CSV table of C-alpha atoms in Angstrom, one decimal:
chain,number,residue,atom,x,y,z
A,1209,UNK,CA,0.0,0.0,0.0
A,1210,UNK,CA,1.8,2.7,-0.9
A,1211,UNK,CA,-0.7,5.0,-2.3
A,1212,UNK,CA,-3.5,7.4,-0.3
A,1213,UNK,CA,-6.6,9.5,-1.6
A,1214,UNK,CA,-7.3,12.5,1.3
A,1215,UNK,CA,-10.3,13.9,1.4
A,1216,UNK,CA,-9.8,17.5,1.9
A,1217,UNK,CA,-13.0,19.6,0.3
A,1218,UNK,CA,-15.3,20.3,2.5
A,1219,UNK,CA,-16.6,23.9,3.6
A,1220,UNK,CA,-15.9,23.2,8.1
A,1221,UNK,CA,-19.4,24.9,8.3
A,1222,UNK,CA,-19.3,23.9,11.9
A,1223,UNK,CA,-16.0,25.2,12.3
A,1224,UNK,CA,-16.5,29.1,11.0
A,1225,UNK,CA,-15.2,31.5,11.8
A,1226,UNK,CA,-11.8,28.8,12.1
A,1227,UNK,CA,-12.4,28.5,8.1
A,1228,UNK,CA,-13.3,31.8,6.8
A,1229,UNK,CA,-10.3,32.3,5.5
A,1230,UNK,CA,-8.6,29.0,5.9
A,1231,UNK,CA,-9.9,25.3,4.8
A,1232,UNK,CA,-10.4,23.3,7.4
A,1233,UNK,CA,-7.7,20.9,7.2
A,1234,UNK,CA,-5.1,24.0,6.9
A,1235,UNK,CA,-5.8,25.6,10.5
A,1236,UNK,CA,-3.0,25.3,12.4
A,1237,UNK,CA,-3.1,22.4,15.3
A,1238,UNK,CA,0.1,21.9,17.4
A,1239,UNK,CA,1.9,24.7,15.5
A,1240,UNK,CA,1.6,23.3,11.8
A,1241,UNK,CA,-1.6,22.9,9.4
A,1242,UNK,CA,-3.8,20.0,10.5
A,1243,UNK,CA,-3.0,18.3,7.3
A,1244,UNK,CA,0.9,17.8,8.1
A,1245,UNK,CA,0.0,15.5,10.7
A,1246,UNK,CA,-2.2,13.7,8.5
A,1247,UNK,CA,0.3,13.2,5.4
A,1248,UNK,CA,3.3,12.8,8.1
A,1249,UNK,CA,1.7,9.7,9.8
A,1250,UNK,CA,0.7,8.8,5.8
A,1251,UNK,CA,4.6,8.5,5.2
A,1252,UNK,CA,5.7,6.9,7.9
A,1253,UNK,CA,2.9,4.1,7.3
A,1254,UNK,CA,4.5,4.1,3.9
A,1255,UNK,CA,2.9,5.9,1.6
A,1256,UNK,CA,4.5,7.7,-1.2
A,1257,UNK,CA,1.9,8.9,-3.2
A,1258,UNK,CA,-1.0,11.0,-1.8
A,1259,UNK,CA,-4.2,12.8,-4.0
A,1260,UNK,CA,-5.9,15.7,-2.3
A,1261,UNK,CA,-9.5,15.9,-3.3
A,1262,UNK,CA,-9.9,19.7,-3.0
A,1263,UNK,CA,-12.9,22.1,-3.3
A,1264,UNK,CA,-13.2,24.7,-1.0
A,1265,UNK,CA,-10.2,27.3,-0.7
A,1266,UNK,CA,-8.7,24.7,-3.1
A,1267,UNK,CA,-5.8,27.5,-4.1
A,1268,UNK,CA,-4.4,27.3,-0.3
A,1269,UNK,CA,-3.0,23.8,-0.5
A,1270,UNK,CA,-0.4,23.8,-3.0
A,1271,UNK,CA,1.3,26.7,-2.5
A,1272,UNK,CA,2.3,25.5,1.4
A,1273,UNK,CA,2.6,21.7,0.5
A,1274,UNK,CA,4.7,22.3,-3.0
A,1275,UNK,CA,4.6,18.5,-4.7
A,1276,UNK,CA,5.2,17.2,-1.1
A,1277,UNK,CA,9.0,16.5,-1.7
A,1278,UNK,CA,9.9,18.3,1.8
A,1279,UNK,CA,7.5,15.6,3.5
A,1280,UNK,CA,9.2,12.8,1.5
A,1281,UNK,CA,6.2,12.6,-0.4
A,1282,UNK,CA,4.8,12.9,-4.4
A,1283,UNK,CA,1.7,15.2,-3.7
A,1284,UNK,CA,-1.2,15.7,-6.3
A,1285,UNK,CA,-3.9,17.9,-6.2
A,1286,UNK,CA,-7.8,17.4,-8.0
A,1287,UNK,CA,-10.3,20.2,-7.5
A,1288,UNK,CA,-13.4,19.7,-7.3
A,1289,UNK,CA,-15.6,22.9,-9.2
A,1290,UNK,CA,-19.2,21.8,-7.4
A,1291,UNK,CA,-18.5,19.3,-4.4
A,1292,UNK,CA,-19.1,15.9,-4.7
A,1293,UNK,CA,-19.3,14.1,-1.7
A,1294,UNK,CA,-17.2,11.9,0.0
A,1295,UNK,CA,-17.8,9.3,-2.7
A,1296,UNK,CA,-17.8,11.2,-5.7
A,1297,UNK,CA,-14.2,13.0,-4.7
A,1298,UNK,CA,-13.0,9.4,-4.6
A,1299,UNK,CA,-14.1,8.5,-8.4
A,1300,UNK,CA,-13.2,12.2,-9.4
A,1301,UNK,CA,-9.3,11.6,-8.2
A,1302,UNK,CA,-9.1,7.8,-9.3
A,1303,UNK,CA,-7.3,8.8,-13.1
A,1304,UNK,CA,-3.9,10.2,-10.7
A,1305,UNK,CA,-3.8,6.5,-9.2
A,1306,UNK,CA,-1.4,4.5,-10.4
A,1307,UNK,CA,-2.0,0.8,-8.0
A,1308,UNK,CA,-3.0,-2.1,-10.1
A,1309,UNK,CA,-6.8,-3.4,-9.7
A,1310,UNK,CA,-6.3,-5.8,-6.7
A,1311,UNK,CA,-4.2,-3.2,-5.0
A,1312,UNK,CA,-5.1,-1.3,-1.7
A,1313,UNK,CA,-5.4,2.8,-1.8
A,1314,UNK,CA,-5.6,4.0,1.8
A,1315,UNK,CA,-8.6,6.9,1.7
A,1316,UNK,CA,-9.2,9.2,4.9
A,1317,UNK,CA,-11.2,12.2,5.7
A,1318,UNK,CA,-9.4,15.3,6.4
A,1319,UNK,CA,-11.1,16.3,9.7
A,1320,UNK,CA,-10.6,13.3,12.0
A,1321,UNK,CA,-7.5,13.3,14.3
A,1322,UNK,CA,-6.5,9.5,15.1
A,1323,UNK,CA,-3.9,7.0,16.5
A,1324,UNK,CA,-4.9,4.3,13.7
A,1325,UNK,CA,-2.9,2.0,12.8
A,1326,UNK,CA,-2.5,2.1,9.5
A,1327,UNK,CA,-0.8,-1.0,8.7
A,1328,UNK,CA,-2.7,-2.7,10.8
A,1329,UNK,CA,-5.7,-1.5,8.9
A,1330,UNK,CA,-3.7,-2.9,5.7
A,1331,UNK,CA,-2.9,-6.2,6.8
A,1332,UNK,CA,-6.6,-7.0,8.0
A,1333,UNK,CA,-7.6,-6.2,4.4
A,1334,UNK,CA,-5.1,-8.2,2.6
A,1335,UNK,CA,-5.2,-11.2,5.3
A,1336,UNK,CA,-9.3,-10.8,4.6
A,1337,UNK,CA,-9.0,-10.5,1.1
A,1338,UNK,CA,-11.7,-7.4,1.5
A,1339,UNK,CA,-13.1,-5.5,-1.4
A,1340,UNK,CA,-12.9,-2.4,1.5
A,1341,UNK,CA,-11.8,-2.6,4.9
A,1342,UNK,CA,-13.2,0.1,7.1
A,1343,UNK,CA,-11.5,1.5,10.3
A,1344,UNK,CA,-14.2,1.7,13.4
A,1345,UNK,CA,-14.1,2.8,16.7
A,1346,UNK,CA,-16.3,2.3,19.9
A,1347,UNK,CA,-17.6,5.2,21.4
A,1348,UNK,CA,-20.2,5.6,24.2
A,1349,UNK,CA,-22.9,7.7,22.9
A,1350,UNK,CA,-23.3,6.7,19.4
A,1351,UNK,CA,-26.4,8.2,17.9
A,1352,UNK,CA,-24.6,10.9,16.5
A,1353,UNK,CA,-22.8,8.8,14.2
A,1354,UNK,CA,-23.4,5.7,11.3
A,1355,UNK,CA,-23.4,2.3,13.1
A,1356,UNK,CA,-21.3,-0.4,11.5
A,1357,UNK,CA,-22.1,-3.6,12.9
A,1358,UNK,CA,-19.9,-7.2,12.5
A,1359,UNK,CA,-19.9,-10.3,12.4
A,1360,UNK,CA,-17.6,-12.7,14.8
A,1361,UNK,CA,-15.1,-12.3,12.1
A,1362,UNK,CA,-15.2,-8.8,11.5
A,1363,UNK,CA,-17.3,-9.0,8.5
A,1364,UNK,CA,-19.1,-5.8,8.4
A,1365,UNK,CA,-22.7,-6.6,8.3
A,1366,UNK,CA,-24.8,-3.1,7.9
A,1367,UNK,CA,-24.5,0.4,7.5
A,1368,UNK,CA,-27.2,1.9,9.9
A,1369,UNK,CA,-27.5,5.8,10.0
A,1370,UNK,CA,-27.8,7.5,13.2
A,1371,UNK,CA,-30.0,5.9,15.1
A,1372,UNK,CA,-32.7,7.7,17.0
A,1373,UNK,CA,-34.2,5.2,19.8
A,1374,UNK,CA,-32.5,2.7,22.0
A,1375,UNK,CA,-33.6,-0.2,19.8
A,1376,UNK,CA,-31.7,1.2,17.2
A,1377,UNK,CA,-28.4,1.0,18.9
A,1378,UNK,CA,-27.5,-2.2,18.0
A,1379,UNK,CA,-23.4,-1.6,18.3
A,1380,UNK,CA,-21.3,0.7,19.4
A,1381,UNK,CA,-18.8,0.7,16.6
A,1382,UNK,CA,-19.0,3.6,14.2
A,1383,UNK,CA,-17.0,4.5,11.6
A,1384,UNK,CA,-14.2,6.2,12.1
A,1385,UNK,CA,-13.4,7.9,8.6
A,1386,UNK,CA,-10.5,5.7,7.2
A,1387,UNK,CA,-10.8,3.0,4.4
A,1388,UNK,CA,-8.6,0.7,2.4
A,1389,UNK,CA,-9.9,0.1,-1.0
A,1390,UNK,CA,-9.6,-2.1,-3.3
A,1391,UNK,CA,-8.7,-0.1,-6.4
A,1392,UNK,CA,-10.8,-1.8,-8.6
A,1393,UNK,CA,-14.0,-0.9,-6.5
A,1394,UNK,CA,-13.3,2.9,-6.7
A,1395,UNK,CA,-13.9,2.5,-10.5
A,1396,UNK,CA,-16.8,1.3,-9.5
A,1397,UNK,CA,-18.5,4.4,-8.1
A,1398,UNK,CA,-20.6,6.1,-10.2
A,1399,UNK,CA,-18.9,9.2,-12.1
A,1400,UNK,CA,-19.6,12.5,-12.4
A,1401,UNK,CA,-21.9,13.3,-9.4
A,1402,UNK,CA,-22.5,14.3,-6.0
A,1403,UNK,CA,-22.3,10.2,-4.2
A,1404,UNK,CA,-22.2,9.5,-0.5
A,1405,UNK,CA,-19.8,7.1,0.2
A,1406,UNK,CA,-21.1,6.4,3.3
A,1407,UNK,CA,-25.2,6.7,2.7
A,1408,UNK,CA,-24.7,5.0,-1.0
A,1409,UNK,CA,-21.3,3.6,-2.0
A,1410,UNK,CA,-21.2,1.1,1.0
A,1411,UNK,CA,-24.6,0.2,1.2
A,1412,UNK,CA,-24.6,-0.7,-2.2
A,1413,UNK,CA,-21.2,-3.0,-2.1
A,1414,UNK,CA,-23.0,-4.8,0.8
A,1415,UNK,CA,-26.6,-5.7,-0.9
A,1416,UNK,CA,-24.2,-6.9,-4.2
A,1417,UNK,CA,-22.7,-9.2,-2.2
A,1418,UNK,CA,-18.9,-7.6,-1.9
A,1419,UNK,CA,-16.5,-8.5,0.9
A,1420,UNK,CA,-16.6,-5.2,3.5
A,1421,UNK,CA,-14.4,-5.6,6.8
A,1422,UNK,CA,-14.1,-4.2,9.8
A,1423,UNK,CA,-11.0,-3.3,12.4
A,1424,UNK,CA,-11.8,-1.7,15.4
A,1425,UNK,CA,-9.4,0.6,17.0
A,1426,UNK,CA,-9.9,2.9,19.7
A,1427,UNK,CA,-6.6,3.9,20.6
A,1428,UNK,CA,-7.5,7.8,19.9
A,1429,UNK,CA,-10.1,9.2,17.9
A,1430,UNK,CA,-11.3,12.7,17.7
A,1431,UNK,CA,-13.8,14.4,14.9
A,1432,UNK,CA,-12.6,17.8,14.9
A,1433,UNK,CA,-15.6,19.3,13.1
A,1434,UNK,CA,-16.6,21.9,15.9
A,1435,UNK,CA,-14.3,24.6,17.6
A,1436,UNK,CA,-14.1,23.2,21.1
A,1437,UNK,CA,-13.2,19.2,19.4
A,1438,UNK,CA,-10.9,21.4,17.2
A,1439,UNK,CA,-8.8,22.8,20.3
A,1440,UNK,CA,-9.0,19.9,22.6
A,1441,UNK,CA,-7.0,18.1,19.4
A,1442,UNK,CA,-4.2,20.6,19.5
A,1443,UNK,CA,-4.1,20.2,22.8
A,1444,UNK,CA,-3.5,16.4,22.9
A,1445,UNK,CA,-0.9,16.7,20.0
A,1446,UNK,CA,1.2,19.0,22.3
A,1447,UNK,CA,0.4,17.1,25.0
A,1448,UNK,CA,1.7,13.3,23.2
A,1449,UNK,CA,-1.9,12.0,23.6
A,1450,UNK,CA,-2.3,12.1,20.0
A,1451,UNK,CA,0.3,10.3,17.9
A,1452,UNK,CA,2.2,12.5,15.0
A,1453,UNK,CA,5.8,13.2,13.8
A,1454,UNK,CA,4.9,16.3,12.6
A,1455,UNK,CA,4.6,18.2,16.1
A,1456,UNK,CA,7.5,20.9,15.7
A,1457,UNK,CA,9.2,20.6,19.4
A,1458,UNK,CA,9.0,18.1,22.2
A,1459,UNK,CA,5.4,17.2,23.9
A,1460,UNK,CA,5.2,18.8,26.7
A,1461,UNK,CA,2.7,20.9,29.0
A,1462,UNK,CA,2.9,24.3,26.0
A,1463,UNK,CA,4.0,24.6,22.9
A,1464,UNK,CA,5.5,28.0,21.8
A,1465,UNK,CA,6.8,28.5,18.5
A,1466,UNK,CA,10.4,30.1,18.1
A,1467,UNK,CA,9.2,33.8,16.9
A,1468,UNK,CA,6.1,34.3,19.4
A,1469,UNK,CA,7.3,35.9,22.6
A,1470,UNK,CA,6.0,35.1,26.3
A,1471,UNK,CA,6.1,37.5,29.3
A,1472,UNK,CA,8.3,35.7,31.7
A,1473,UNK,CA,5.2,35.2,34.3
A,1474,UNK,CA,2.7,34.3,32.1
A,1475,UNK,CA,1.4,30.8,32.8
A,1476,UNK,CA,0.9,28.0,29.7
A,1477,UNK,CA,-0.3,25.1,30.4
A,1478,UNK,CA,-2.5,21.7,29.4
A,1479,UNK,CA,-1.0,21.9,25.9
A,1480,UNK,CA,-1.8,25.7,25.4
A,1481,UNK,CA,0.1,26.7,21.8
A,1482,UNK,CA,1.2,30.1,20.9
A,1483,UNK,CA,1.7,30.4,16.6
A,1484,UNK,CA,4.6,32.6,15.2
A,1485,UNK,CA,4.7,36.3,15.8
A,1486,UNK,CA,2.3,36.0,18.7
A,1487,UNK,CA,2.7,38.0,22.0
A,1488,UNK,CA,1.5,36.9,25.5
A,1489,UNK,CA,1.8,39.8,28.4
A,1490,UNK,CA,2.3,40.0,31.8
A,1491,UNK,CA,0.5,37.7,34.1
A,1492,UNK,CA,-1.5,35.8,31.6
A,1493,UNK,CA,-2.6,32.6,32.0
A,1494,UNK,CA,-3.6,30.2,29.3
A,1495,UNK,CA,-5.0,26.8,29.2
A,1496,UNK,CA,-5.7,24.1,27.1
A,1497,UNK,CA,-5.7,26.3,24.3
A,1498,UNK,CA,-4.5,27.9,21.1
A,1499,UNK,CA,-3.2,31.1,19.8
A,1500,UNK,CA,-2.8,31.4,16.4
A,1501,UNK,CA,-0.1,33.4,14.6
A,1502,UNK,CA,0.4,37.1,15.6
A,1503,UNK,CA,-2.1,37.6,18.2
A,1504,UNK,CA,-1.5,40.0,21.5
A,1505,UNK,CA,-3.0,38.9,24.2
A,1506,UNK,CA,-2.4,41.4,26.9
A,1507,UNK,CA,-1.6,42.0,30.5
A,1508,UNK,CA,-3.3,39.7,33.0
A,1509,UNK,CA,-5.5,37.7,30.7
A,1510,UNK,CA,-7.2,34.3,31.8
A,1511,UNK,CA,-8.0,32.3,28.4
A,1512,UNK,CA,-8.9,28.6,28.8
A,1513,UNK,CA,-10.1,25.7,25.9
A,1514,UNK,CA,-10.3,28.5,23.8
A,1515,UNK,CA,-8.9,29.5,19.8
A,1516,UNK,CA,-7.3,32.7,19.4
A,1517,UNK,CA,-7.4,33.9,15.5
A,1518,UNK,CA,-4.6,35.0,13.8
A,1519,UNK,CA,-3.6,39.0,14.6
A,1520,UNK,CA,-6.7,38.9,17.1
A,1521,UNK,CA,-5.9,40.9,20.0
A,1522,UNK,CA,-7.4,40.2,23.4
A,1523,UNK,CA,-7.7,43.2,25.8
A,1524,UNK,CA,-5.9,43.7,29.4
A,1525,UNK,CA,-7.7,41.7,32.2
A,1526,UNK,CA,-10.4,39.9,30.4
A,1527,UNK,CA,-11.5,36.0,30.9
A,1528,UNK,CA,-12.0,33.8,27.9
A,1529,UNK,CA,-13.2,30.5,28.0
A,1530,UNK,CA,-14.8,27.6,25.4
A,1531,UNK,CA,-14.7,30.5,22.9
A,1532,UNK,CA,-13.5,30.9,19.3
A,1533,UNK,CA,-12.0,34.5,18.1
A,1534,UNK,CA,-11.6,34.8,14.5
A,1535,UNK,CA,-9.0,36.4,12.3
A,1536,UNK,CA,-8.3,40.0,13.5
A,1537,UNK,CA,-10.9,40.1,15.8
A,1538,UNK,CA,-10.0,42.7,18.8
A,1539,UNK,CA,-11.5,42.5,22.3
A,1540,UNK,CA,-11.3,45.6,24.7
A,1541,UNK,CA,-10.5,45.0,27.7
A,1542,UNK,CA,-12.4,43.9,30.9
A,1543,UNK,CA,-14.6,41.3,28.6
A,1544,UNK,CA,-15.8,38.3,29.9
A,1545,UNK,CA,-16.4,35.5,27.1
A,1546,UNK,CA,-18.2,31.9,28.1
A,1547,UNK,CA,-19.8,29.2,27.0
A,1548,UNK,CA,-19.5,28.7,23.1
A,1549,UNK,CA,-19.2,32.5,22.0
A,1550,UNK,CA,-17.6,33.1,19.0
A,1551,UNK,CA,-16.5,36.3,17.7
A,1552,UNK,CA,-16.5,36.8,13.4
A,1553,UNK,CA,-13.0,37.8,11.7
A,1554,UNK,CA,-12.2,41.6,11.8
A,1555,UNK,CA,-15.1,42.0,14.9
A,1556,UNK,CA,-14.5,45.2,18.0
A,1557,UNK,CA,-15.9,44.5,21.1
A,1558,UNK,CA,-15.7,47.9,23.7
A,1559,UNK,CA,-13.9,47.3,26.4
A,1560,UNK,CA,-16.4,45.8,29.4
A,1561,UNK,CA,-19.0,45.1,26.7
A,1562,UNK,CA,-20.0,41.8,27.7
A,1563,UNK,CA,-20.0,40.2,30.7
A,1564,UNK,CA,-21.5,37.1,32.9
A,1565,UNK,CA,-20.9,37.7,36.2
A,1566,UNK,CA,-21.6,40.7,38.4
A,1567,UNK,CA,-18.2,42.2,39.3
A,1568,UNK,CA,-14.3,41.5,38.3
């Protein structure tokens, strides 16, 4: 397996303002672009040749990731002019592949943070002789998410969407966004139009009769589609939690990157990540969170499991926390922000504008 198709198009609706001006897989987690970490733990599972399926922002990729060469990679890029789901991206890349017909392409979603095991993933589809084999995790509330149940064998044995009542929850294994194909199958997805992988491709393979397996593994798993999943996935990176080369400095409690400059008694902690150019004052104390390249946050500042935009600038004294600041957002001073607030790109908030408790 030396070949991967990564699915990089979509709009991160859920993630706005993160991906006003940015994709999705390009905002920066642990000090790099989301992506690197993806195509990093790619390589070292092997693969050489990567296919981004692009659409939205689809000009932003190339110019940072070149042909790939710095990664030790061969890097292509498709774009997409209307979106075409997960399933039609994978048809609309197949002419770049270059794996013979029984050969396995590795195919994963560019929002889901994991500790797969990719070759692990590889070897239960050869060893199974699968058409695809699907990577699935457990998780404990799963109506949020597909159901894939198996057999004893690991035979997948439905796709079930989302299930709505308790009878519905036959399994707790989902799937977790990561596929080994057989390449032969993706010429068989229909060209040309928007297709659902998961709501049409997979289904279909199962009522023909094709061979779809399963490997659970729940090492770590994280869909970073909203702003607070989106932070606590920095976080673990920084932290060593999650697994990837591609973290630029040791795990550790913070990670600050060489040109952002910290007061001396400012406090990072729980994997907290200042971008380049950044400045954190005097007596600041941030947590669990990240702040992105060239943003001020001034004196005596408490931010916690919050995202800092790029050249936002957070005012004296105030107290973020589970809040999202876009791009060149500035807040006065003496705000208080709770509780899923998030501020749009270029936004002024007075100082002492908002507030949720009584006094300082």
């Amino acid at each position: 397996m030396t070949e991967a198709i990564l699915l990089v198009g979509g709009k991160g609706t859920r993630l706005r303002p993160l991906t006003v001006h940015t994709p999705k897989p390009m905002v920066p987690a642990a000090g790099v672009p989301f992506l690197t970490h993806q195509l990093a733990r790619a390589r070292a599972a092997g693969v050489e040749h990567i296919v981004l399926a692009t659409s939205y922002l689809a000009e932003v990729f190339e110019p940072y990731f070149g042909d790939g060469s710095a990664l030790g990679l061969h890097i292509e890029y498709v774009t997409e002019t209307e979106p075409l789901g997960t399933g039609g991206a994978i048809r609309n890349v197949a002419s770049r592949l270059h794996s013979a017909p029984d050969e396995p392409v590795l195919i994963f979603n560019g929002d889901i943070l994991t500790g797969l095991d990719i070759g692990a993933l590889v070897a239960t589809h050869e060893e199974s002789g699968a058409d695809v084999s699907l990577h699935l995790t457990k998780v404990d509330d799963p109506r949020a998410y597909g159901l894939v149940p198996t057999d004893a064998t690991g035979r997948v044995t439905a796709f079930l969407e989302k299930p709505q009542t308790p009878e519905e929850i036959v399994t707790d294994q989902i799937n977790a966004g990561a596929y080994v194909f057989r390449r032969s199958v993706i010429d068989t997805i229909p060209e040309g139009r928007p297709v659902s992988v998961e709501r049409e491709t997979f289904p279909e393979l199962l009522a023909t009769g094709a061979h779809l397996q399963g490997m659970v593994d729940s090492t770590y798993w994280l869909d970073l589609g909203t702003p607070q999943a989106f932070v606590r996935g920095s976080a673990d990176l920084v932290l060593g939690r999650a697994p990837s080369p591609a973290v630029p400095g040791r795990c550790g409690d913070r990670l600050v990157l060489p040109t952002a400059s910290v007061a001396p008694d400012a406090k990072l902690t729980d994997g907290t990540v200042v971008g380049e150019n950044a400045h954190i004052g005097e007596g600041a104390r941030i947590s669990g969170s990240t702040i992105l390249s060239g943003a001020v946050i001034e004196p005596g500042t408490v931010i916690t499991d919050s995202l800092i935009g790029a050249d936002a600038r957070i005012g004296a004294r105030s107290a973020l926390s589970d809040v999202v600041i876009g791009d060149g957002a500035h807040i006065g001073p003496d705000n208080e922000l709770r509780a899923g607030l998030r501020i749009w790109c270029d936004a002024t908030l007075p100082a002492g504008s908002v507030r949720f408790s009584s006094d300082q």
